[in-house]
């Protein structure tokens, strides 16, 4: 009787453990589903960061969920399916016409939100997560992507750039000959008395004619 009771108790404990494990697994799945269900796309913005690069930013209420994506042609479209994500966008259709993106159409069900991105033409795309935002970058394969790295490499590498000196020939223009300017200098001759010359003053009394002329001049002045 005692052995039978022990077996019953052991079976009961095993059943309780199995039930507890099952309940724990169910609760974990429920928590995971509720966490995904809490995600919601609230806003979409489009910007062209380069002539060949267009970026679409999806704003989530929490950690973004990576979508299942595939492309369609005729017309070119990019379809993004977000599982366990709600649609919080106010409009079902949004027209952008920015870069490679024409418009974005939103479809949603109880468990999935689908974004249909209308493209001007098919291109390459990459995804990245920044906080609560999912960045979708679309690159036009027919146009080169211009970055600053090649310029930086050229500046850092002295051998990558060759400079050729440009020599401009000098053309001589005809000039009118100019006659030489002649300058004349005025020569002033100063009569100087040599140092060895004796100056002789003539006494008018010794010359009657000179005395008469001086007397006549004096009388004329007095009269």
mmCIF file with all atom_site columns, C-alpha atoms in Angstrom:
data_model
loop_
_atom_site.group_PDB
_atom_site.id
_atom_site.type_symbol
_atom_site.label_atom_id
_atom_site.label_alt_id
_atom_site.label_comp_id
_atom_site.label_asym_id
_atom_site.label_entity_id
_atom_site.label_seq_id
_atom_site.pdbx_PDB_ins_code
_atom_site.Cartn_x
_atom_site.Cartn_y
_atom_site.Cartn_z
_atom_site.occupancy
_atom_site.B_iso_or_equiv
_atom_site.pdbx_formal_charge
_atom_site.auth_seq_id
_atom_site.auth_comp_id
_atom_site.auth_asym_id
_atom_site.auth_atom_id
_atom_site.pdbx_PDB_model_num
ATOM 1   C CA . UNK A 1 1   ? 0.000  0.000   0.000   1.00 0.00 ? 1   UNK A CA 1
ATOM 2   C CA . UNK A 1 2   ? 2.818  2.323   0.866   1.00 0.00 ? 2   UNK A CA 1
ATOM 3   C CA . UNK A 1 3   ? 4.654  1.537   -2.382  1.00 0.00 ? 3   UNK A CA 1
ATOM 4   C CA . UNK A 1 4   ? 1.539  2.295   -4.375  1.00 0.00 ? 4   UNK A CA 1
ATOM 5   C CA . UNK A 1 5   ? 1.083  5.647   -2.656  1.00 0.00 ? 5   UNK A CA 1
ATOM 6   C CA . UNK A 1 6   ? 4.683  6.571   -3.419  1.00 0.00 ? 6   UNK A CA 1
ATOM 7   C CA . UNK A 1 7   ? 4.184  5.767   -7.094  1.00 0.00 ? 7   UNK A CA 1
ATOM 8   C CA . UNK A 1 8   ? 1.057  7.918   -7.198  1.00 0.00 ? 8   UNK A CA 1
ATOM 9   C CA . UNK A 1 9   ? 2.886  10.821  -5.591  1.00 0.00 ? 9   UNK A CA 1
ATOM 10  C CA . UNK A 1 10  ? 5.805  10.522  -8.033  1.00 0.00 ? 10  UNK A CA 1
ATOM 11  C CA . UNK A 1 11  ? 3.458  10.513  -11.011 1.00 0.00 ? 11  UNK A CA 1
ATOM 12  C CA . UNK A 1 12  ? 1.649  13.526  -9.611  1.00 0.00 ? 12  UNK A CA 1
ATOM 13  C CA . UNK A 1 13  ? 4.913  15.428  -9.200  1.00 0.00 ? 13  UNK A CA 1
ATOM 14  C CA . UNK A 1 14  ? 5.952  14.625  -12.763 1.00 0.00 ? 14  UNK A CA 1
ATOM 15  C CA . UNK A 1 15  ? 2.645  15.838  -14.127 1.00 0.00 ? 15  UNK A CA 1
ATOM 16  C CA . UNK A 1 16  ? 2.927  19.024  -12.098 1.00 0.00 ? 16  UNK A CA 1
ATOM 17  C CA . UNK A 1 17  ? 6.443  19.657  -13.447 1.00 0.00 ? 17  UNK A CA 1
ATOM 18  C CA . UNK A 1 18  ? 5.363  19.028  -17.026 1.00 0.00 ? 18  UNK A CA 1
ATOM 19  C CA . UNK A 1 19  ? 2.407  21.357  -16.608 1.00 0.00 ? 19  UNK A CA 1
ATOM 20  C CA . UNK A 1 20  ? 4.645  24.035  -15.131 1.00 0.00 ? 20  UNK A CA 1
ATOM 21  C CA . UNK A 1 21  ? 7.082  23.769  -18.054 1.00 0.00 ? 21  UNK A CA 1
ATOM 22  C CA . UNK A 1 22  ? 4.248  23.957  -20.564 1.00 0.00 ? 22  UNK A CA 1
ATOM 23  C CA . UNK A 1 23  ? 2.757  26.958  -18.819 1.00 0.00 ? 23  UNK A CA 1
ATOM 24  C CA . UNK A 1 24  ? 6.141  28.685  -18.803 1.00 0.00 ? 24  UNK A CA 1
ATOM 25  C CA . UNK A 1 25  ? 6.617  28.055  -22.521 1.00 0.00 ? 25  UNK A CA 1
ATOM 26  C CA . UNK A 1 26  ? 3.152  29.382  -23.297 1.00 0.00 ? 26  UNK A CA 1
ATOM 27  C CA . UNK A 1 27  ? 3.778  32.493  -21.207 1.00 0.00 ? 27  UNK A CA 1
ATOM 28  C CA . UNK A 1 28  ? 7.099  33.147  -22.965 1.00 0.00 ? 28  UNK A CA 1
ATOM 29  C CA . UNK A 1 29  ? 5.428  32.873  -26.359 1.00 0.00 ? 29  UNK A CA 1
ATOM 30  C CA . UNK A 1 30  ? 2.684  35.187  -25.180 1.00 0.00 ? 30  UNK A CA 1
ATOM 31  C CA . UNK A 1 31  ? 5.223  37.733  -23.940 1.00 0.00 ? 31  UNK A CA 1
ATOM 32  C CA . UNK A 1 32  ? 7.109  37.544  -27.250 1.00 0.00 ? 32  UNK A CA 1
ATOM 33  C CA . UNK A 1 33  ? 3.945  37.972  -29.271 1.00 0.00 ? 33  UNK A CA 1
ATOM 34  C CA . UNK A 1 34  ? 2.784  40.850  -27.109 1.00 0.00 ? 34  UNK A CA 1
ATOM 35  C CA . UNK A 1 35  ? 6.165  42.534  -27.487 1.00 0.00 ? 35  UNK A CA 1
ATOM 36  C CA . UNK A 1 36  ? 5.965  42.245  -31.276 1.00 0.00 ? 36  UNK A CA 1
ATOM 37  C CA . UNK A 1 37  ? 2.333  43.269  -31.293 1.00 0.00 ? 37  UNK A CA 1
ATOM 38  C CA . UNK A 1 38  ? 3.240  46.408  -29.387 1.00 0.00 ? 38  UNK A CA 1
ATOM 39  C CA . UNK A 1 39  ? 5.419  47.575  -32.308 1.00 0.00 ? 39  UNK A CA 1
ATOM 40  C CA . UNK A 1 40  ? 3.825  50.146  -34.558 1.00 0.00 ? 40  UNK A CA 1
ATOM 41  C CA . UNK A 1 41  ? 4.962  52.221  -37.528 1.00 0.00 ? 41  UNK A CA 1
ATOM 42  C CA . UNK A 1 42  ? 4.067  55.812  -36.747 1.00 0.00 ? 42  UNK A CA 1
ATOM 43  C CA . UNK A 1 43  ? 5.760  57.839  -39.491 1.00 0.00 ? 43  UNK A CA 1
ATOM 44  C CA . UNK A 1 44  ? 7.522  57.567  -42.841 1.00 0.00 ? 44  UNK A CA 1
ATOM 45  C CA . UNK A 1 45  ? 9.871  60.162  -44.341 1.00 0.00 ? 45  UNK A CA 1
ATOM 46  C CA . UNK A 1 46  ? 11.830 60.202  -47.611 1.00 0.00 ? 46  UNK A CA 1
ATOM 47  C CA . UNK A 1 47  ? 14.981 62.204  -48.394 1.00 0.00 ? 47  UNK A CA 1
ATOM 48  C CA . UNK A 1 48  ? 17.513 62.160  -51.227 1.00 0.00 ? 48  UNK A CA 1
ATOM 49  C CA . UNK A 1 49  ? 21.002 62.129  -49.706 1.00 0.00 ? 49  UNK A CA 1
ATOM 50  C CA . UNK A 1 50  ? 22.891 62.018  -53.053 1.00 0.00 ? 50  UNK A CA 1
ATOM 51  C CA . UNK A 1 51  ? 22.007 62.064  -56.768 1.00 0.00 ? 51  UNK A CA 1
ATOM 52  C CA . UNK A 1 52  ? 21.993 58.241  -56.817 1.00 0.00 ? 52  UNK A CA 1
ATOM 53  C CA . UNK A 1 53  ? 20.920 57.564  -53.202 1.00 0.00 ? 53  UNK A CA 1
ATOM 54  C CA . UNK A 1 54  ? 17.418 57.817  -51.696 1.00 0.00 ? 54  UNK A CA 1
ATOM 55  C CA . UNK A 1 55  ? 16.692 57.059  -48.039 1.00 0.00 ? 55  UNK A CA 1
ATOM 56  C CA . UNK A 1 56  ? 13.345 56.172  -46.465 1.00 0.00 ? 56  UNK A CA 1
ATOM 57  C CA . UNK A 1 57  ? 13.074 56.369  -42.674 1.00 0.00 ? 57  UNK A CA 1
ATOM 58  C CA . UNK A 1 58  ? 10.398 54.354  -40.822 1.00 0.00 ? 58  UNK A CA 1
ATOM 59  C CA . UNK A 1 59  ? 9.674  55.462  -37.267 1.00 0.00 ? 59  UNK A CA 1
ATOM 60  C CA . UNK A 1 60  ? 8.641  52.699  -34.823 1.00 0.00 ? 60  UNK A CA 1
ATOM 61  C CA . UNK A 1 61  ? 7.277  52.939  -31.305 1.00 0.00 ? 61  UNK A CA 1
ATOM 62  C CA . UNK A 1 62  ? 10.006 50.546  -30.131 1.00 0.00 ? 62  UNK A CA 1
ATOM 63  C CA . UNK A 1 63  ? 12.837 48.481  -31.544 1.00 0.00 ? 63  UNK A CA 1
ATOM 64  C CA . UNK A 1 64  ? 12.272 48.200  -35.332 1.00 0.00 ? 64  UNK A CA 1
ATOM 65  C CA . UNK A 1 65  ? 11.372 44.872  -36.918 1.00 0.00 ? 65  UNK A CA 1
ATOM 66  C CA . UNK A 1 66  ? 13.239 43.866  -40.069 1.00 0.00 ? 66  UNK A CA 1
ATOM 67  C CA . UNK A 1 67  ? 10.807 43.152  -42.920 1.00 0.00 ? 67  UNK A CA 1
ATOM 68  C CA . UNK A 1 68  ? 10.564 40.402  -45.477 1.00 0.00 ? 68  UNK A CA 1
ATOM 69  C CA . UNK A 1 69  ? 11.235 42.239  -48.753 1.00 0.00 ? 69  UNK A CA 1
ATOM 70  C CA . UNK A 1 70  ? 10.945 41.465  -52.449 1.00 0.00 ? 70  UNK A CA 1
ATOM 71  C CA . UNK A 1 71  ? 10.832 43.491  -55.655 1.00 0.00 ? 71  UNK A CA 1
ATOM 72  C CA . UNK A 1 72  ? 8.282  43.589  -58.448 1.00 0.00 ? 72  UNK A CA 1
ATOM 73  C CA . UNK A 1 73  ? 8.559  44.970  -61.985 1.00 0.00 ? 73  UNK A CA 1
ATOM 74  C CA . UNK A 1 74  ? 6.173  46.684  -64.412 1.00 0.00 ? 74  UNK A CA 1
ATOM 75  C CA . UNK A 1 75  ? 5.889  48.972  -62.549 1.00 0.00 ? 75  UNK A CA 1
ATOM 76  C CA . UNK A 1 76  ? 8.929  48.830  -60.268 1.00 0.00 ? 76  UNK A CA 1
ATOM 77  C CA . UNK A 1 77  ? 7.913  48.272  -56.650 1.00 0.00 ? 77  UNK A CA 1
ATOM 78  C CA . UNK A 1 78  ? 9.532  47.218  -53.397 1.00 0.00 ? 78  UNK A CA 1
ATOM 79  C CA . UNK A 1 79  ? 7.232  45.264  -51.054 1.00 0.00 ? 79  UNK A CA 1
ATOM 80  C CA . UNK A 1 80  ? 8.019  45.229  -47.314 1.00 0.00 ? 80  UNK A CA 1
ATOM 81  C CA . UNK A 1 81  ? 6.106  42.877  -44.982 1.00 0.00 ? 81  UNK A CA 1
ATOM 82  C CA . UNK A 1 82  ? 6.392  43.568  -41.243 1.00 0.00 ? 82  UNK A CA 1
ATOM 83  C CA . UNK A 1 83  ? 5.158  40.659  -39.133 1.00 0.00 ? 83  UNK A CA 1
ATOM 84  C CA . UNK A 1 84  ? 3.485  41.460  -35.811 1.00 0.00 ? 84  UNK A CA 1
ATOM 85  C CA . UNK A 1 85  ? 3.670  45.197  -36.503 1.00 0.00 ? 85  UNK A CA 1
ATOM 86  C CA . UNK A 1 86  ? 0.689  47.514  -36.407 1.00 0.00 ? 86  UNK A CA 1
ATOM 87  C CA . UNK A 1 87  ? 0.018  50.342  -38.826 1.00 0.00 ? 87  UNK A CA 1
ATOM 88  C CA . UNK A 1 88  ? -0.018 53.756  -37.176 1.00 0.00 ? 88  UNK A CA 1
ATOM 89  C CA . UNK A 1 89  ? 0.136  55.868  -40.336 1.00 0.00 ? 89  UNK A CA 1
ATOM 90  C CA . UNK A 1 90  ? -2.676 58.344  -40.809 1.00 0.00 ? 90  UNK A CA 1
ATOM 91  C CA . UNK A 1 91  ? -2.893 57.968  -44.592 1.00 0.00 ? 91  UNK A CA 1
ATOM 92  C CA . UNK A 1 92  ? -3.010 54.789  -46.641 1.00 0.00 ? 92  UNK A CA 1
ATOM 93  C CA . UNK A 1 93  ? -1.353 56.442  -49.657 1.00 0.00 ? 93  UNK A CA 1
ATOM 94  C CA . UNK A 1 94  ? 1.481  58.982  -49.505 1.00 0.00 ? 94  UNK A CA 1
ATOM 95  C CA . UNK A 1 95  ? 3.035  60.537  -52.602 1.00 0.00 ? 95  UNK A CA 1
ATOM 96  C CA . UNK A 1 96  ? 6.662  61.750  -52.395 1.00 0.00 ? 96  UNK A CA 1
ATOM 97  C CA . UNK A 1 97  ? 8.340  61.919  -55.851 1.00 0.00 ? 97  UNK A CA 1
ATOM 98  C CA . UNK A 1 98  ? 11.727 62.292  -54.168 1.00 0.00 ? 98  UNK A CA 1
ATOM 99  C CA . UNK A 1 99  ? 14.776 60.591  -55.632 1.00 0.00 ? 99  UNK A CA 1
ATOM 100 C CA . UNK A 1 100 ? 13.964 56.981  -56.561 1.00 0.00 ? 100 UNK A CA 1
ATOM 101 C CA . UNK A 1 101 ? 10.694 56.827  -54.553 1.00 0.00 ? 101 UNK A CA 1
ATOM 102 C CA . UNK A 1 102 ? 7.407  57.907  -56.099 1.00 0.00 ? 102 UNK A CA 1
ATOM 103 C CA . UNK A 1 103 ? 4.878  56.884  -53.436 1.00 0.00 ? 103 UNK A CA 1
ATOM 104 C CA . UNK A 1 104 ? 4.262  54.545  -50.490 1.00 0.00 ? 104 UNK A CA 1
ATOM 105 C CA . UNK A 1 105 ? 1.056  52.524  -50.090 1.00 0.00 ? 105 UNK A CA 1
ATOM 106 C CA . UNK A 1 106 ? 0.208  50.928  -46.728 1.00 0.00 ? 106 UNK A CA 1
ATOM 107 C CA . UNK A 1 107 ? -1.834 47.746  -46.247 1.00 0.00 ? 107 UNK A CA 1
ATOM 108 C CA . UNK A 1 108 ? -2.428 46.111  -42.878 1.00 0.00 ? 108 UNK A CA 1
ATOM 109 C CA . UNK A 1 109 ? -4.101 43.109  -41.294 1.00 0.00 ? 109 UNK A CA 1
ATOM 110 C CA . UNK A 1 110 ? -4.347 41.896  -37.713 1.00 0.00 ? 110 UNK A CA 1
ATOM 111 C CA . UNK A 1 111 ? -0.743 40.683  -37.611 1.00 0.00 ? 111 UNK A CA 1
ATOM 112 C CA . UNK A 1 112 ? 1.067  42.156  -40.633 1.00 0.00 ? 112 UNK A CA 1
ATOM 113 C CA . UNK A 1 113 ? 1.710  45.611  -42.040 1.00 0.00 ? 113 UNK A CA 1
ATOM 114 C CA . UNK A 1 114 ? 2.728  45.811  -45.696 1.00 0.00 ? 114 UNK A CA 1
ATOM 115 C CA . UNK A 1 115 ? 4.401  48.804  -47.319 1.00 0.00 ? 115 UNK A CA 1
ATOM 116 C CA . UNK A 1 116 ? 4.444  48.957  -51.121 1.00 0.00 ? 116 UNK A CA 1
ATOM 117 C CA . UNK A 1 117 ? 7.111  51.425  -52.236 1.00 0.00 ? 117 UNK A CA 1
ATOM 118 C CA . UNK A 1 118 ? 6.639  52.672  -55.797 1.00 0.00 ? 118 UNK A CA 1
ATOM 119 C CA . UNK A 1 119 ? 10.009 53.208  -57.500 1.00 0.00 ? 119 UNK A CA 1
ATOM 120 C CA . UNK A 1 120 ? 11.031 55.155  -60.576 1.00 0.00 ? 120 UNK A CA 1
ATOM 121 C CA . UNK A 1 121 ? 13.162 52.138  -61.511 1.00 0.00 ? 121 UNK A CA 1
ATOM 122 C CA . UNK A 1 122 ? 14.562 49.057  -59.827 1.00 0.00 ? 122 UNK A CA 1
ATOM 123 C CA . UNK A 1 123 ? 17.591 49.584  -57.613 1.00 0.00 ? 123 UNK A CA 1
ATOM 124 C CA . UNK A 1 124 ? 19.690 48.085  -54.865 1.00 0.00 ? 124 UNK A CA 1
ATOM 125 C CA . UNK A 1 125 ? 18.604 48.543  -51.254 1.00 0.00 ? 125 UNK A CA 1
ATOM 126 C CA . UNK A 1 126 ? 20.062 48.085  -47.781 1.00 0.00 ? 126 UNK A CA 1
ATOM 127 C CA . UNK A 1 127 ? 18.559 48.363  -44.284 1.00 0.00 ? 127 UNK A CA 1
ATOM 128 C CA . UNK A 1 128 ? 19.973 49.718  -41.043 1.00 0.00 ? 128 UNK A CA 1
ATOM 129 C CA . UNK A 1 129 ? 18.594 50.391  -37.556 1.00 0.00 ? 129 UNK A CA 1
ATOM 130 C CA . UNK A 1 130 ? 19.129 53.693  -35.740 1.00 0.00 ? 130 UNK A CA 1
ATOM 131 C CA . UNK A 1 131 ? 17.386 53.712  -32.380 1.00 0.00 ? 131 UNK A CA 1
ATOM 132 C CA . UNK A 1 132 ? 13.671 53.297  -33.070 1.00 0.00 ? 132 UNK A CA 1
ATOM 133 C CA . UNK A 1 133 ? 14.084 54.058  -36.790 1.00 0.00 ? 133 UNK A CA 1
ATOM 134 C CA . UNK A 1 134 ? 14.544 51.650  -39.672 1.00 0.00 ? 134 UNK A CA 1
ATOM 135 C CA . UNK A 1 135 ? 16.545 53.176  -42.540 1.00 0.00 ? 135 UNK A CA 1
ATOM 136 C CA . UNK A 1 136 ? 15.942 51.830  -46.026 1.00 0.00 ? 136 UNK A CA 1
ATOM 137 C CA . UNK A 1 137 ? 18.584 53.076  -48.493 1.00 0.00 ? 137 UNK A CA 1
ATOM 138 C CA . UNK A 1 138 ? 17.898 52.647  -52.217 1.00 0.00 ? 138 UNK A CA 1
ATOM 139 C CA . UNK A 1 139 ? 20.762 53.089  -54.689 1.00 0.00 ? 139 UNK A CA 1
ATOM 140 C CA . UNK A 1 140 ? 20.350 53.669  -58.416 1.00 0.00 ? 140 UNK A CA 1
ATOM 141 C CA . UNK A 1 141 ? 22.671 51.142  -60.142 1.00 0.00 ? 141 UNK A CA 1
ATOM 142 C CA . UNK A 1 142 ? 22.813 53.217  -63.334 1.00 0.00 ? 142 UNK A CA 1
ATOM 143 C CA . UNK A 1 143 ? 24.339 56.261  -61.648 1.00 0.00 ? 143 UNK A CA 1
ATOM 144 C CA . UNK A 1 144 ? 27.692 56.419  -59.841 1.00 0.00 ? 144 UNK A CA 1
ATOM 145 C CA . UNK A 1 145 ? 27.578 57.033  -56.111 1.00 0.00 ? 145 UNK A CA 1
ATOM 146 C CA . UNK A 1 146 ? 29.786 60.009  -55.263 1.00 0.00 ? 146 UNK A CA 1
ATOM 147 C CA . UNK A 1 147 ? 31.549 59.761  -51.913 1.00 0.00 ? 147 UNK A CA 1
ATOM 148 C CA . UNK A 1 148 ? 34.340 61.713  -50.255 1.00 0.00 ? 148 UNK A CA 1
ATOM 149 C CA . UNK A 1 149 ? 36.691 58.720  -49.912 1.00 0.00 ? 149 UNK A CA 1
ATOM 150 C CA . UNK A 1 150 ? 38.329 58.946  -53.370 1.00 0.00 ? 150 UNK A CA 1
ATOM 151 C CA . UNK A 1 151 ? 38.986 62.647  -52.857 1.00 0.00 ? 151 UNK A CA 1
ATOM 152 C CA . UNK A 1 152 ? 40.531 61.959  -49.486 1.00 0.00 ? 152 UNK A CA 1
ATOM 153 C CA . UNK A 1 153 ? 42.718 59.232  -50.995 1.00 0.00 ? 153 UNK A CA 1
ATOM 154 C CA . UNK A 1 154 ? 43.946 61.566  -53.694 1.00 0.00 ? 154 UNK A CA 1
ATOM 155 C CA . UNK A 1 155 ? 44.813 64.234  -51.143 1.00 0.00 ? 155 UNK A CA 1
ATOM 156 C CA . UNK A 1 156 ? 46.683 61.748  -48.980 1.00 0.00 ? 156 UNK A CA 1
ATOM 157 C CA . UNK A 1 157 ? 48.555 60.058  -51.854 1.00 0.00 ? 157 UNK A CA 1
ATOM 158 C CA . UNK A 1 158 ? 51.195 62.294  -53.375 1.00 0.00 ? 158 UNK A CA 1
ATOM 159 C CA . UNK A 1 159 ? 51.809 59.858  -56.252 1.00 0.00 ? 159 UNK A CA 1
ATOM 160 C CA . UNK A 1 160 ? 48.205 59.727  -57.391 1.00 0.00 ? 160 UNK A CA 1
ATOM 161 C CA . UNK A 1 161 ? 48.106 63.248  -58.776 1.00 0.00 ? 161 UNK A CA 1
ATOM 162 C CA . UNK A 1 162 ? 50.366 64.523  -61.587 1.00 0.00 ? 162 UNK A CA 1
ATOM 163 C CA . UNK A 1 163 ? 50.648 68.237  -62.186 1.00 0.00 ? 163 UNK A CA 1
ATOM 164 C CA . UNK A 1 164 ? 51.740 69.436  -65.636 1.00 0.00 ? 164 UNK A CA 1
ATOM 165 C CA . UNK A 1 165 ? 53.177 72.907  -65.937 1.00 0.00 ? 165 UNK A CA 1
ATOM 166 C CA . UNK A 1 166 ? 51.535 74.961  -68.656 1.00 0.00 ? 166 UNK A CA 1
ATOM 167 C CA . UNK A 1 167 ? 53.927 77.348  -70.398 1.00 0.00 ? 167 UNK A CA 1
ATOM 168 C CA . UNK A 1 168 ? 52.296 80.300  -72.109 1.00 0.00 ? 168 UNK A CA 1
ATOM 169 C CA . UNK A 1 169 ? 54.443 81.812  -74.908 1.00 0.00 ? 169 UNK A CA 1
ATOM 170 C CA . UNK A 1 170 ? 55.188 85.498  -74.681 1.00 0.00 ? 170 UNK A CA 1
ATOM 171 C CA . UNK A 1 171 ? 54.125 87.352  -77.820 1.00 0.00 ? 171 UNK A CA 1
ATOM 172 C CA . UNK A 1 172 ? 56.079 90.513  -78.527 1.00 0.00 ? 172 UNK A CA 1
ATOM 173 C CA . UNK A 1 173 ? 53.918 93.365  -79.709 1.00 0.00 ? 173 UNK A CA 1
ATOM 174 C CA . UNK A 1 174 ? 55.138 95.987  -82.176 1.00 0.00 ? 174 UNK A CA 1
ATOM 175 C CA . UNK A 1 175 ? 56.066 99.296  -80.639 1.00 0.00 ? 175 UNK A CA 1
ATOM 176 C CA . UNK A 1 176 ? 56.502 102.743 -82.203 1.00 0.00 ? 176 UNK A CA 1
ATOM 177 C CA . UNK A 1 177 ? 60.104 103.927 -81.936 1.00 0.00 ? 177 UNK A CA 1
ATOM 178 C CA . UNK A 1 178 ? 60.472 106.944 -79.743 1.00 0.00 ? 178 UNK A CA 1
ATOM 179 C CA . UNK A 1 179 ? 62.941 109.633 -80.697 1.00 0.00 ? 179 UNK A CA 1
ATOM 180 C CA . UNK A 1 180 ? 65.575 110.323 -78.088 1.00 0.00 ? 180 UNK A CA 1
ATOM 181 C CA . UNK A 1 181 ? 64.927 113.378 -75.973 1.00 0.00 ? 181 UNK A CA 1
ATOM 182 C CA . UNK A 1 182 ? 67.670 115.929 -76.200 1.00 0.00 ? 182 UNK A CA 1
ATOM 183 C CA . UNK A 1 183 ? 68.202 118.268 -73.329 1.00 0.00 ? 183 UNK A CA 1
ATOM 184 C CA . UNK A 1 184 ? 70.085 121.519 -73.636 1.00 0.00 ? 184 UNK A CA 1
ATOM 185 C CA . UNK A 1 185 ? 71.817 123.127 -70.766 1.00 0.00 ? 185 UNK A CA 1
ATOM 186 C CA . UNK A 1 186 ? 72.346 126.868 -70.493 1.00 0.00 ? 186 UNK A CA 1
ATOM 187 C CA . UNK A 1 187 ? 75.909 127.767 -69.870 1.00 0.00 ? 187 UNK A CA 1
ATOM 188 C CA . UNK A 1 188 ? 76.354 130.865 -67.772 1.00 0.00 ? 188 UNK A CA 1
ATOM 189 C CA . UNK A 1 189 ? 79.724 132.509 -68.209 1.00 0.00 ? 189 UNK A CA 1
ATOM 190 C CA . UNK A 1 190 ? 80.814 134.496 -65.240 1.00 0.00 ? 190 UNK A CA 1
ATOM 191 C CA . UNK A 1 191 ? 83.541 136.978 -65.777 1.00 0.00 ? 191 UNK A CA 1
ATOM 192 C CA . UNK A 1 192 ? 85.761 136.767 -62.869 1.00 0.00 ? 192 UNK A CA 1
ATOM 193 C CA . UNK A 1 193 ? 88.761 138.923 -62.262 1.00 0.00 ? 193 UNK A CA 1
ATOM 194 C CA . UNK A 1 194 ? 91.867 136.877 -61.852 1.00 0.00 ? 194 UNK A CA 1
ATOM 195 C CA . UNK A 1 195 ? 93.385 137.014 -58.466 1.00 0.00 ? 195 UNK A CA 1
ATOM 196 C CA . UNK A 1 196 ? 96.643 138.477 -59.842 1.00 0.00 ? 196 UNK A CA 1
ATOM 197 C CA . UNK A 1 197 ? 94.948 141.336 -61.760 1.00 0.00 ? 197 UNK A CA 1
ATOM 198 C CA . UNK A 1 198 ? 95.324 144.941 -60.456 1.00 0.00 ? 198 UNK A CA 1
ATOM 199 C CA . UNK A 1 199 ? 92.257 147.178 -60.669 1.00 0.00 ? 199 UNK A CA 1
ATOM 200 C CA . UNK A 1 200 ? 93.187 150.752 -61.642 1.00 0.00 ? 200 UNK A CA 1
ATOM 201 C CA . UNK A 1 201 ? 90.656 153.510 -61.055 1.00 0.00 ? 201 UNK A CA 1
ATOM 202 C CA . UNK A 1 202 ? 91.074 156.617 -63.279 1.00 0.00 ? 202 UNK A CA 1
ATOM 203 C CA . UNK A 1 203 ? 90.888 159.978 -61.573 1.00 0.00 ? 203 UNK A CA 1
ATOM 204 C CA . UNK A 1 204 ? 88.434 162.126 -63.547 1.00 0.00 ? 204 UNK A CA 1
ATOM 205 C CA . UNK A 1 205 ? 90.529 165.191 -62.876 1.00 0.00 ? 205 UNK A CA 1
ATOM 206 C CA . UNK A 1 206 ? 93.267 163.695 -64.965 1.00 0.00 ? 206 UNK A CA 1
ATOM 207 C CA . UNK A 1 207 ? 90.846 163.299 -67.882 1.00 0.00 ? 207 UNK A CA 1
ATOM 208 C CA . UNK A 1 208 ? 89.262 166.675 -68.845 1.00 0.00 ? 208 UNK A CA 1
ATOM 209 C CA . UNK A 1 209 ? 86.577 165.103 -70.995 1.00 0.00 ? 209 UNK A CA 1
ATOM 210 C CA . UNK A 1 210 ? 85.446 162.730 -68.252 1.00 0.00 ? 210 UNK A CA 1
ATOM 211 C CA . UNK A 1 211 ? 85.454 165.546 -65.700 1.00 0.00 ? 211 UNK A CA 1
ATOM 212 C CA . UNK A 1 212 ? 83.346 167.775 -67.944 1.00 0.00 ? 212 UNK A CA 1
ATOM 213 C CA . UNK A 1 213 ? 80.758 165.055 -68.417 1.00 0.00 ? 213 UNK A CA 1
ATOM 214 C CA . UNK A 1 214 ? 80.500 164.381 -64.696 1.00 0.00 ? 214 UNK A CA 1
ATOM 215 C CA . UNK A 1 215 ? 80.136 168.162 -63.944 1.00 0.00 ? 215 UNK A CA 1
ATOM 216 C CA . UNK A 1 216 ? 77.382 168.472 -66.561 1.00 0.00 ? 216 UNK A CA 1
ATOM 217 C CA . UNK A 1 217 ? 75.558 165.566 -65.006 1.00 0.00 ? 217 UNK A CA 1
ATOM 218 C CA . UNK A 1 218 ? 75.779 167.109 -61.555 1.00 0.00 ? 218 UNK A CA 1
ATOM 219 C CA . UNK A 1 219 ? 74.449 170.480 -62.763 1.00 0.00 ? 219 UNK A CA 1
ATOM 220 C CA . UNK A 1 220 ? 71.559 168.785 -64.515 1.00 0.00 ? 220 UNK A CA 1
ATOM 221 C CA . UNK A 1 221 ? 70.618 166.967 -61.369 1.00 0.00 ? 221 UNK A CA 1
ATOM 222 C CA . UNK A 1 222 ? 70.738 170.156 -59.281 1.00 0.00 ? 222 UNK A CA 1
ATOM 223 C CA . UNK A 1 223 ? 68.668 172.119 -61.776 1.00 0.00 ? 223 UNK A CA 1
#
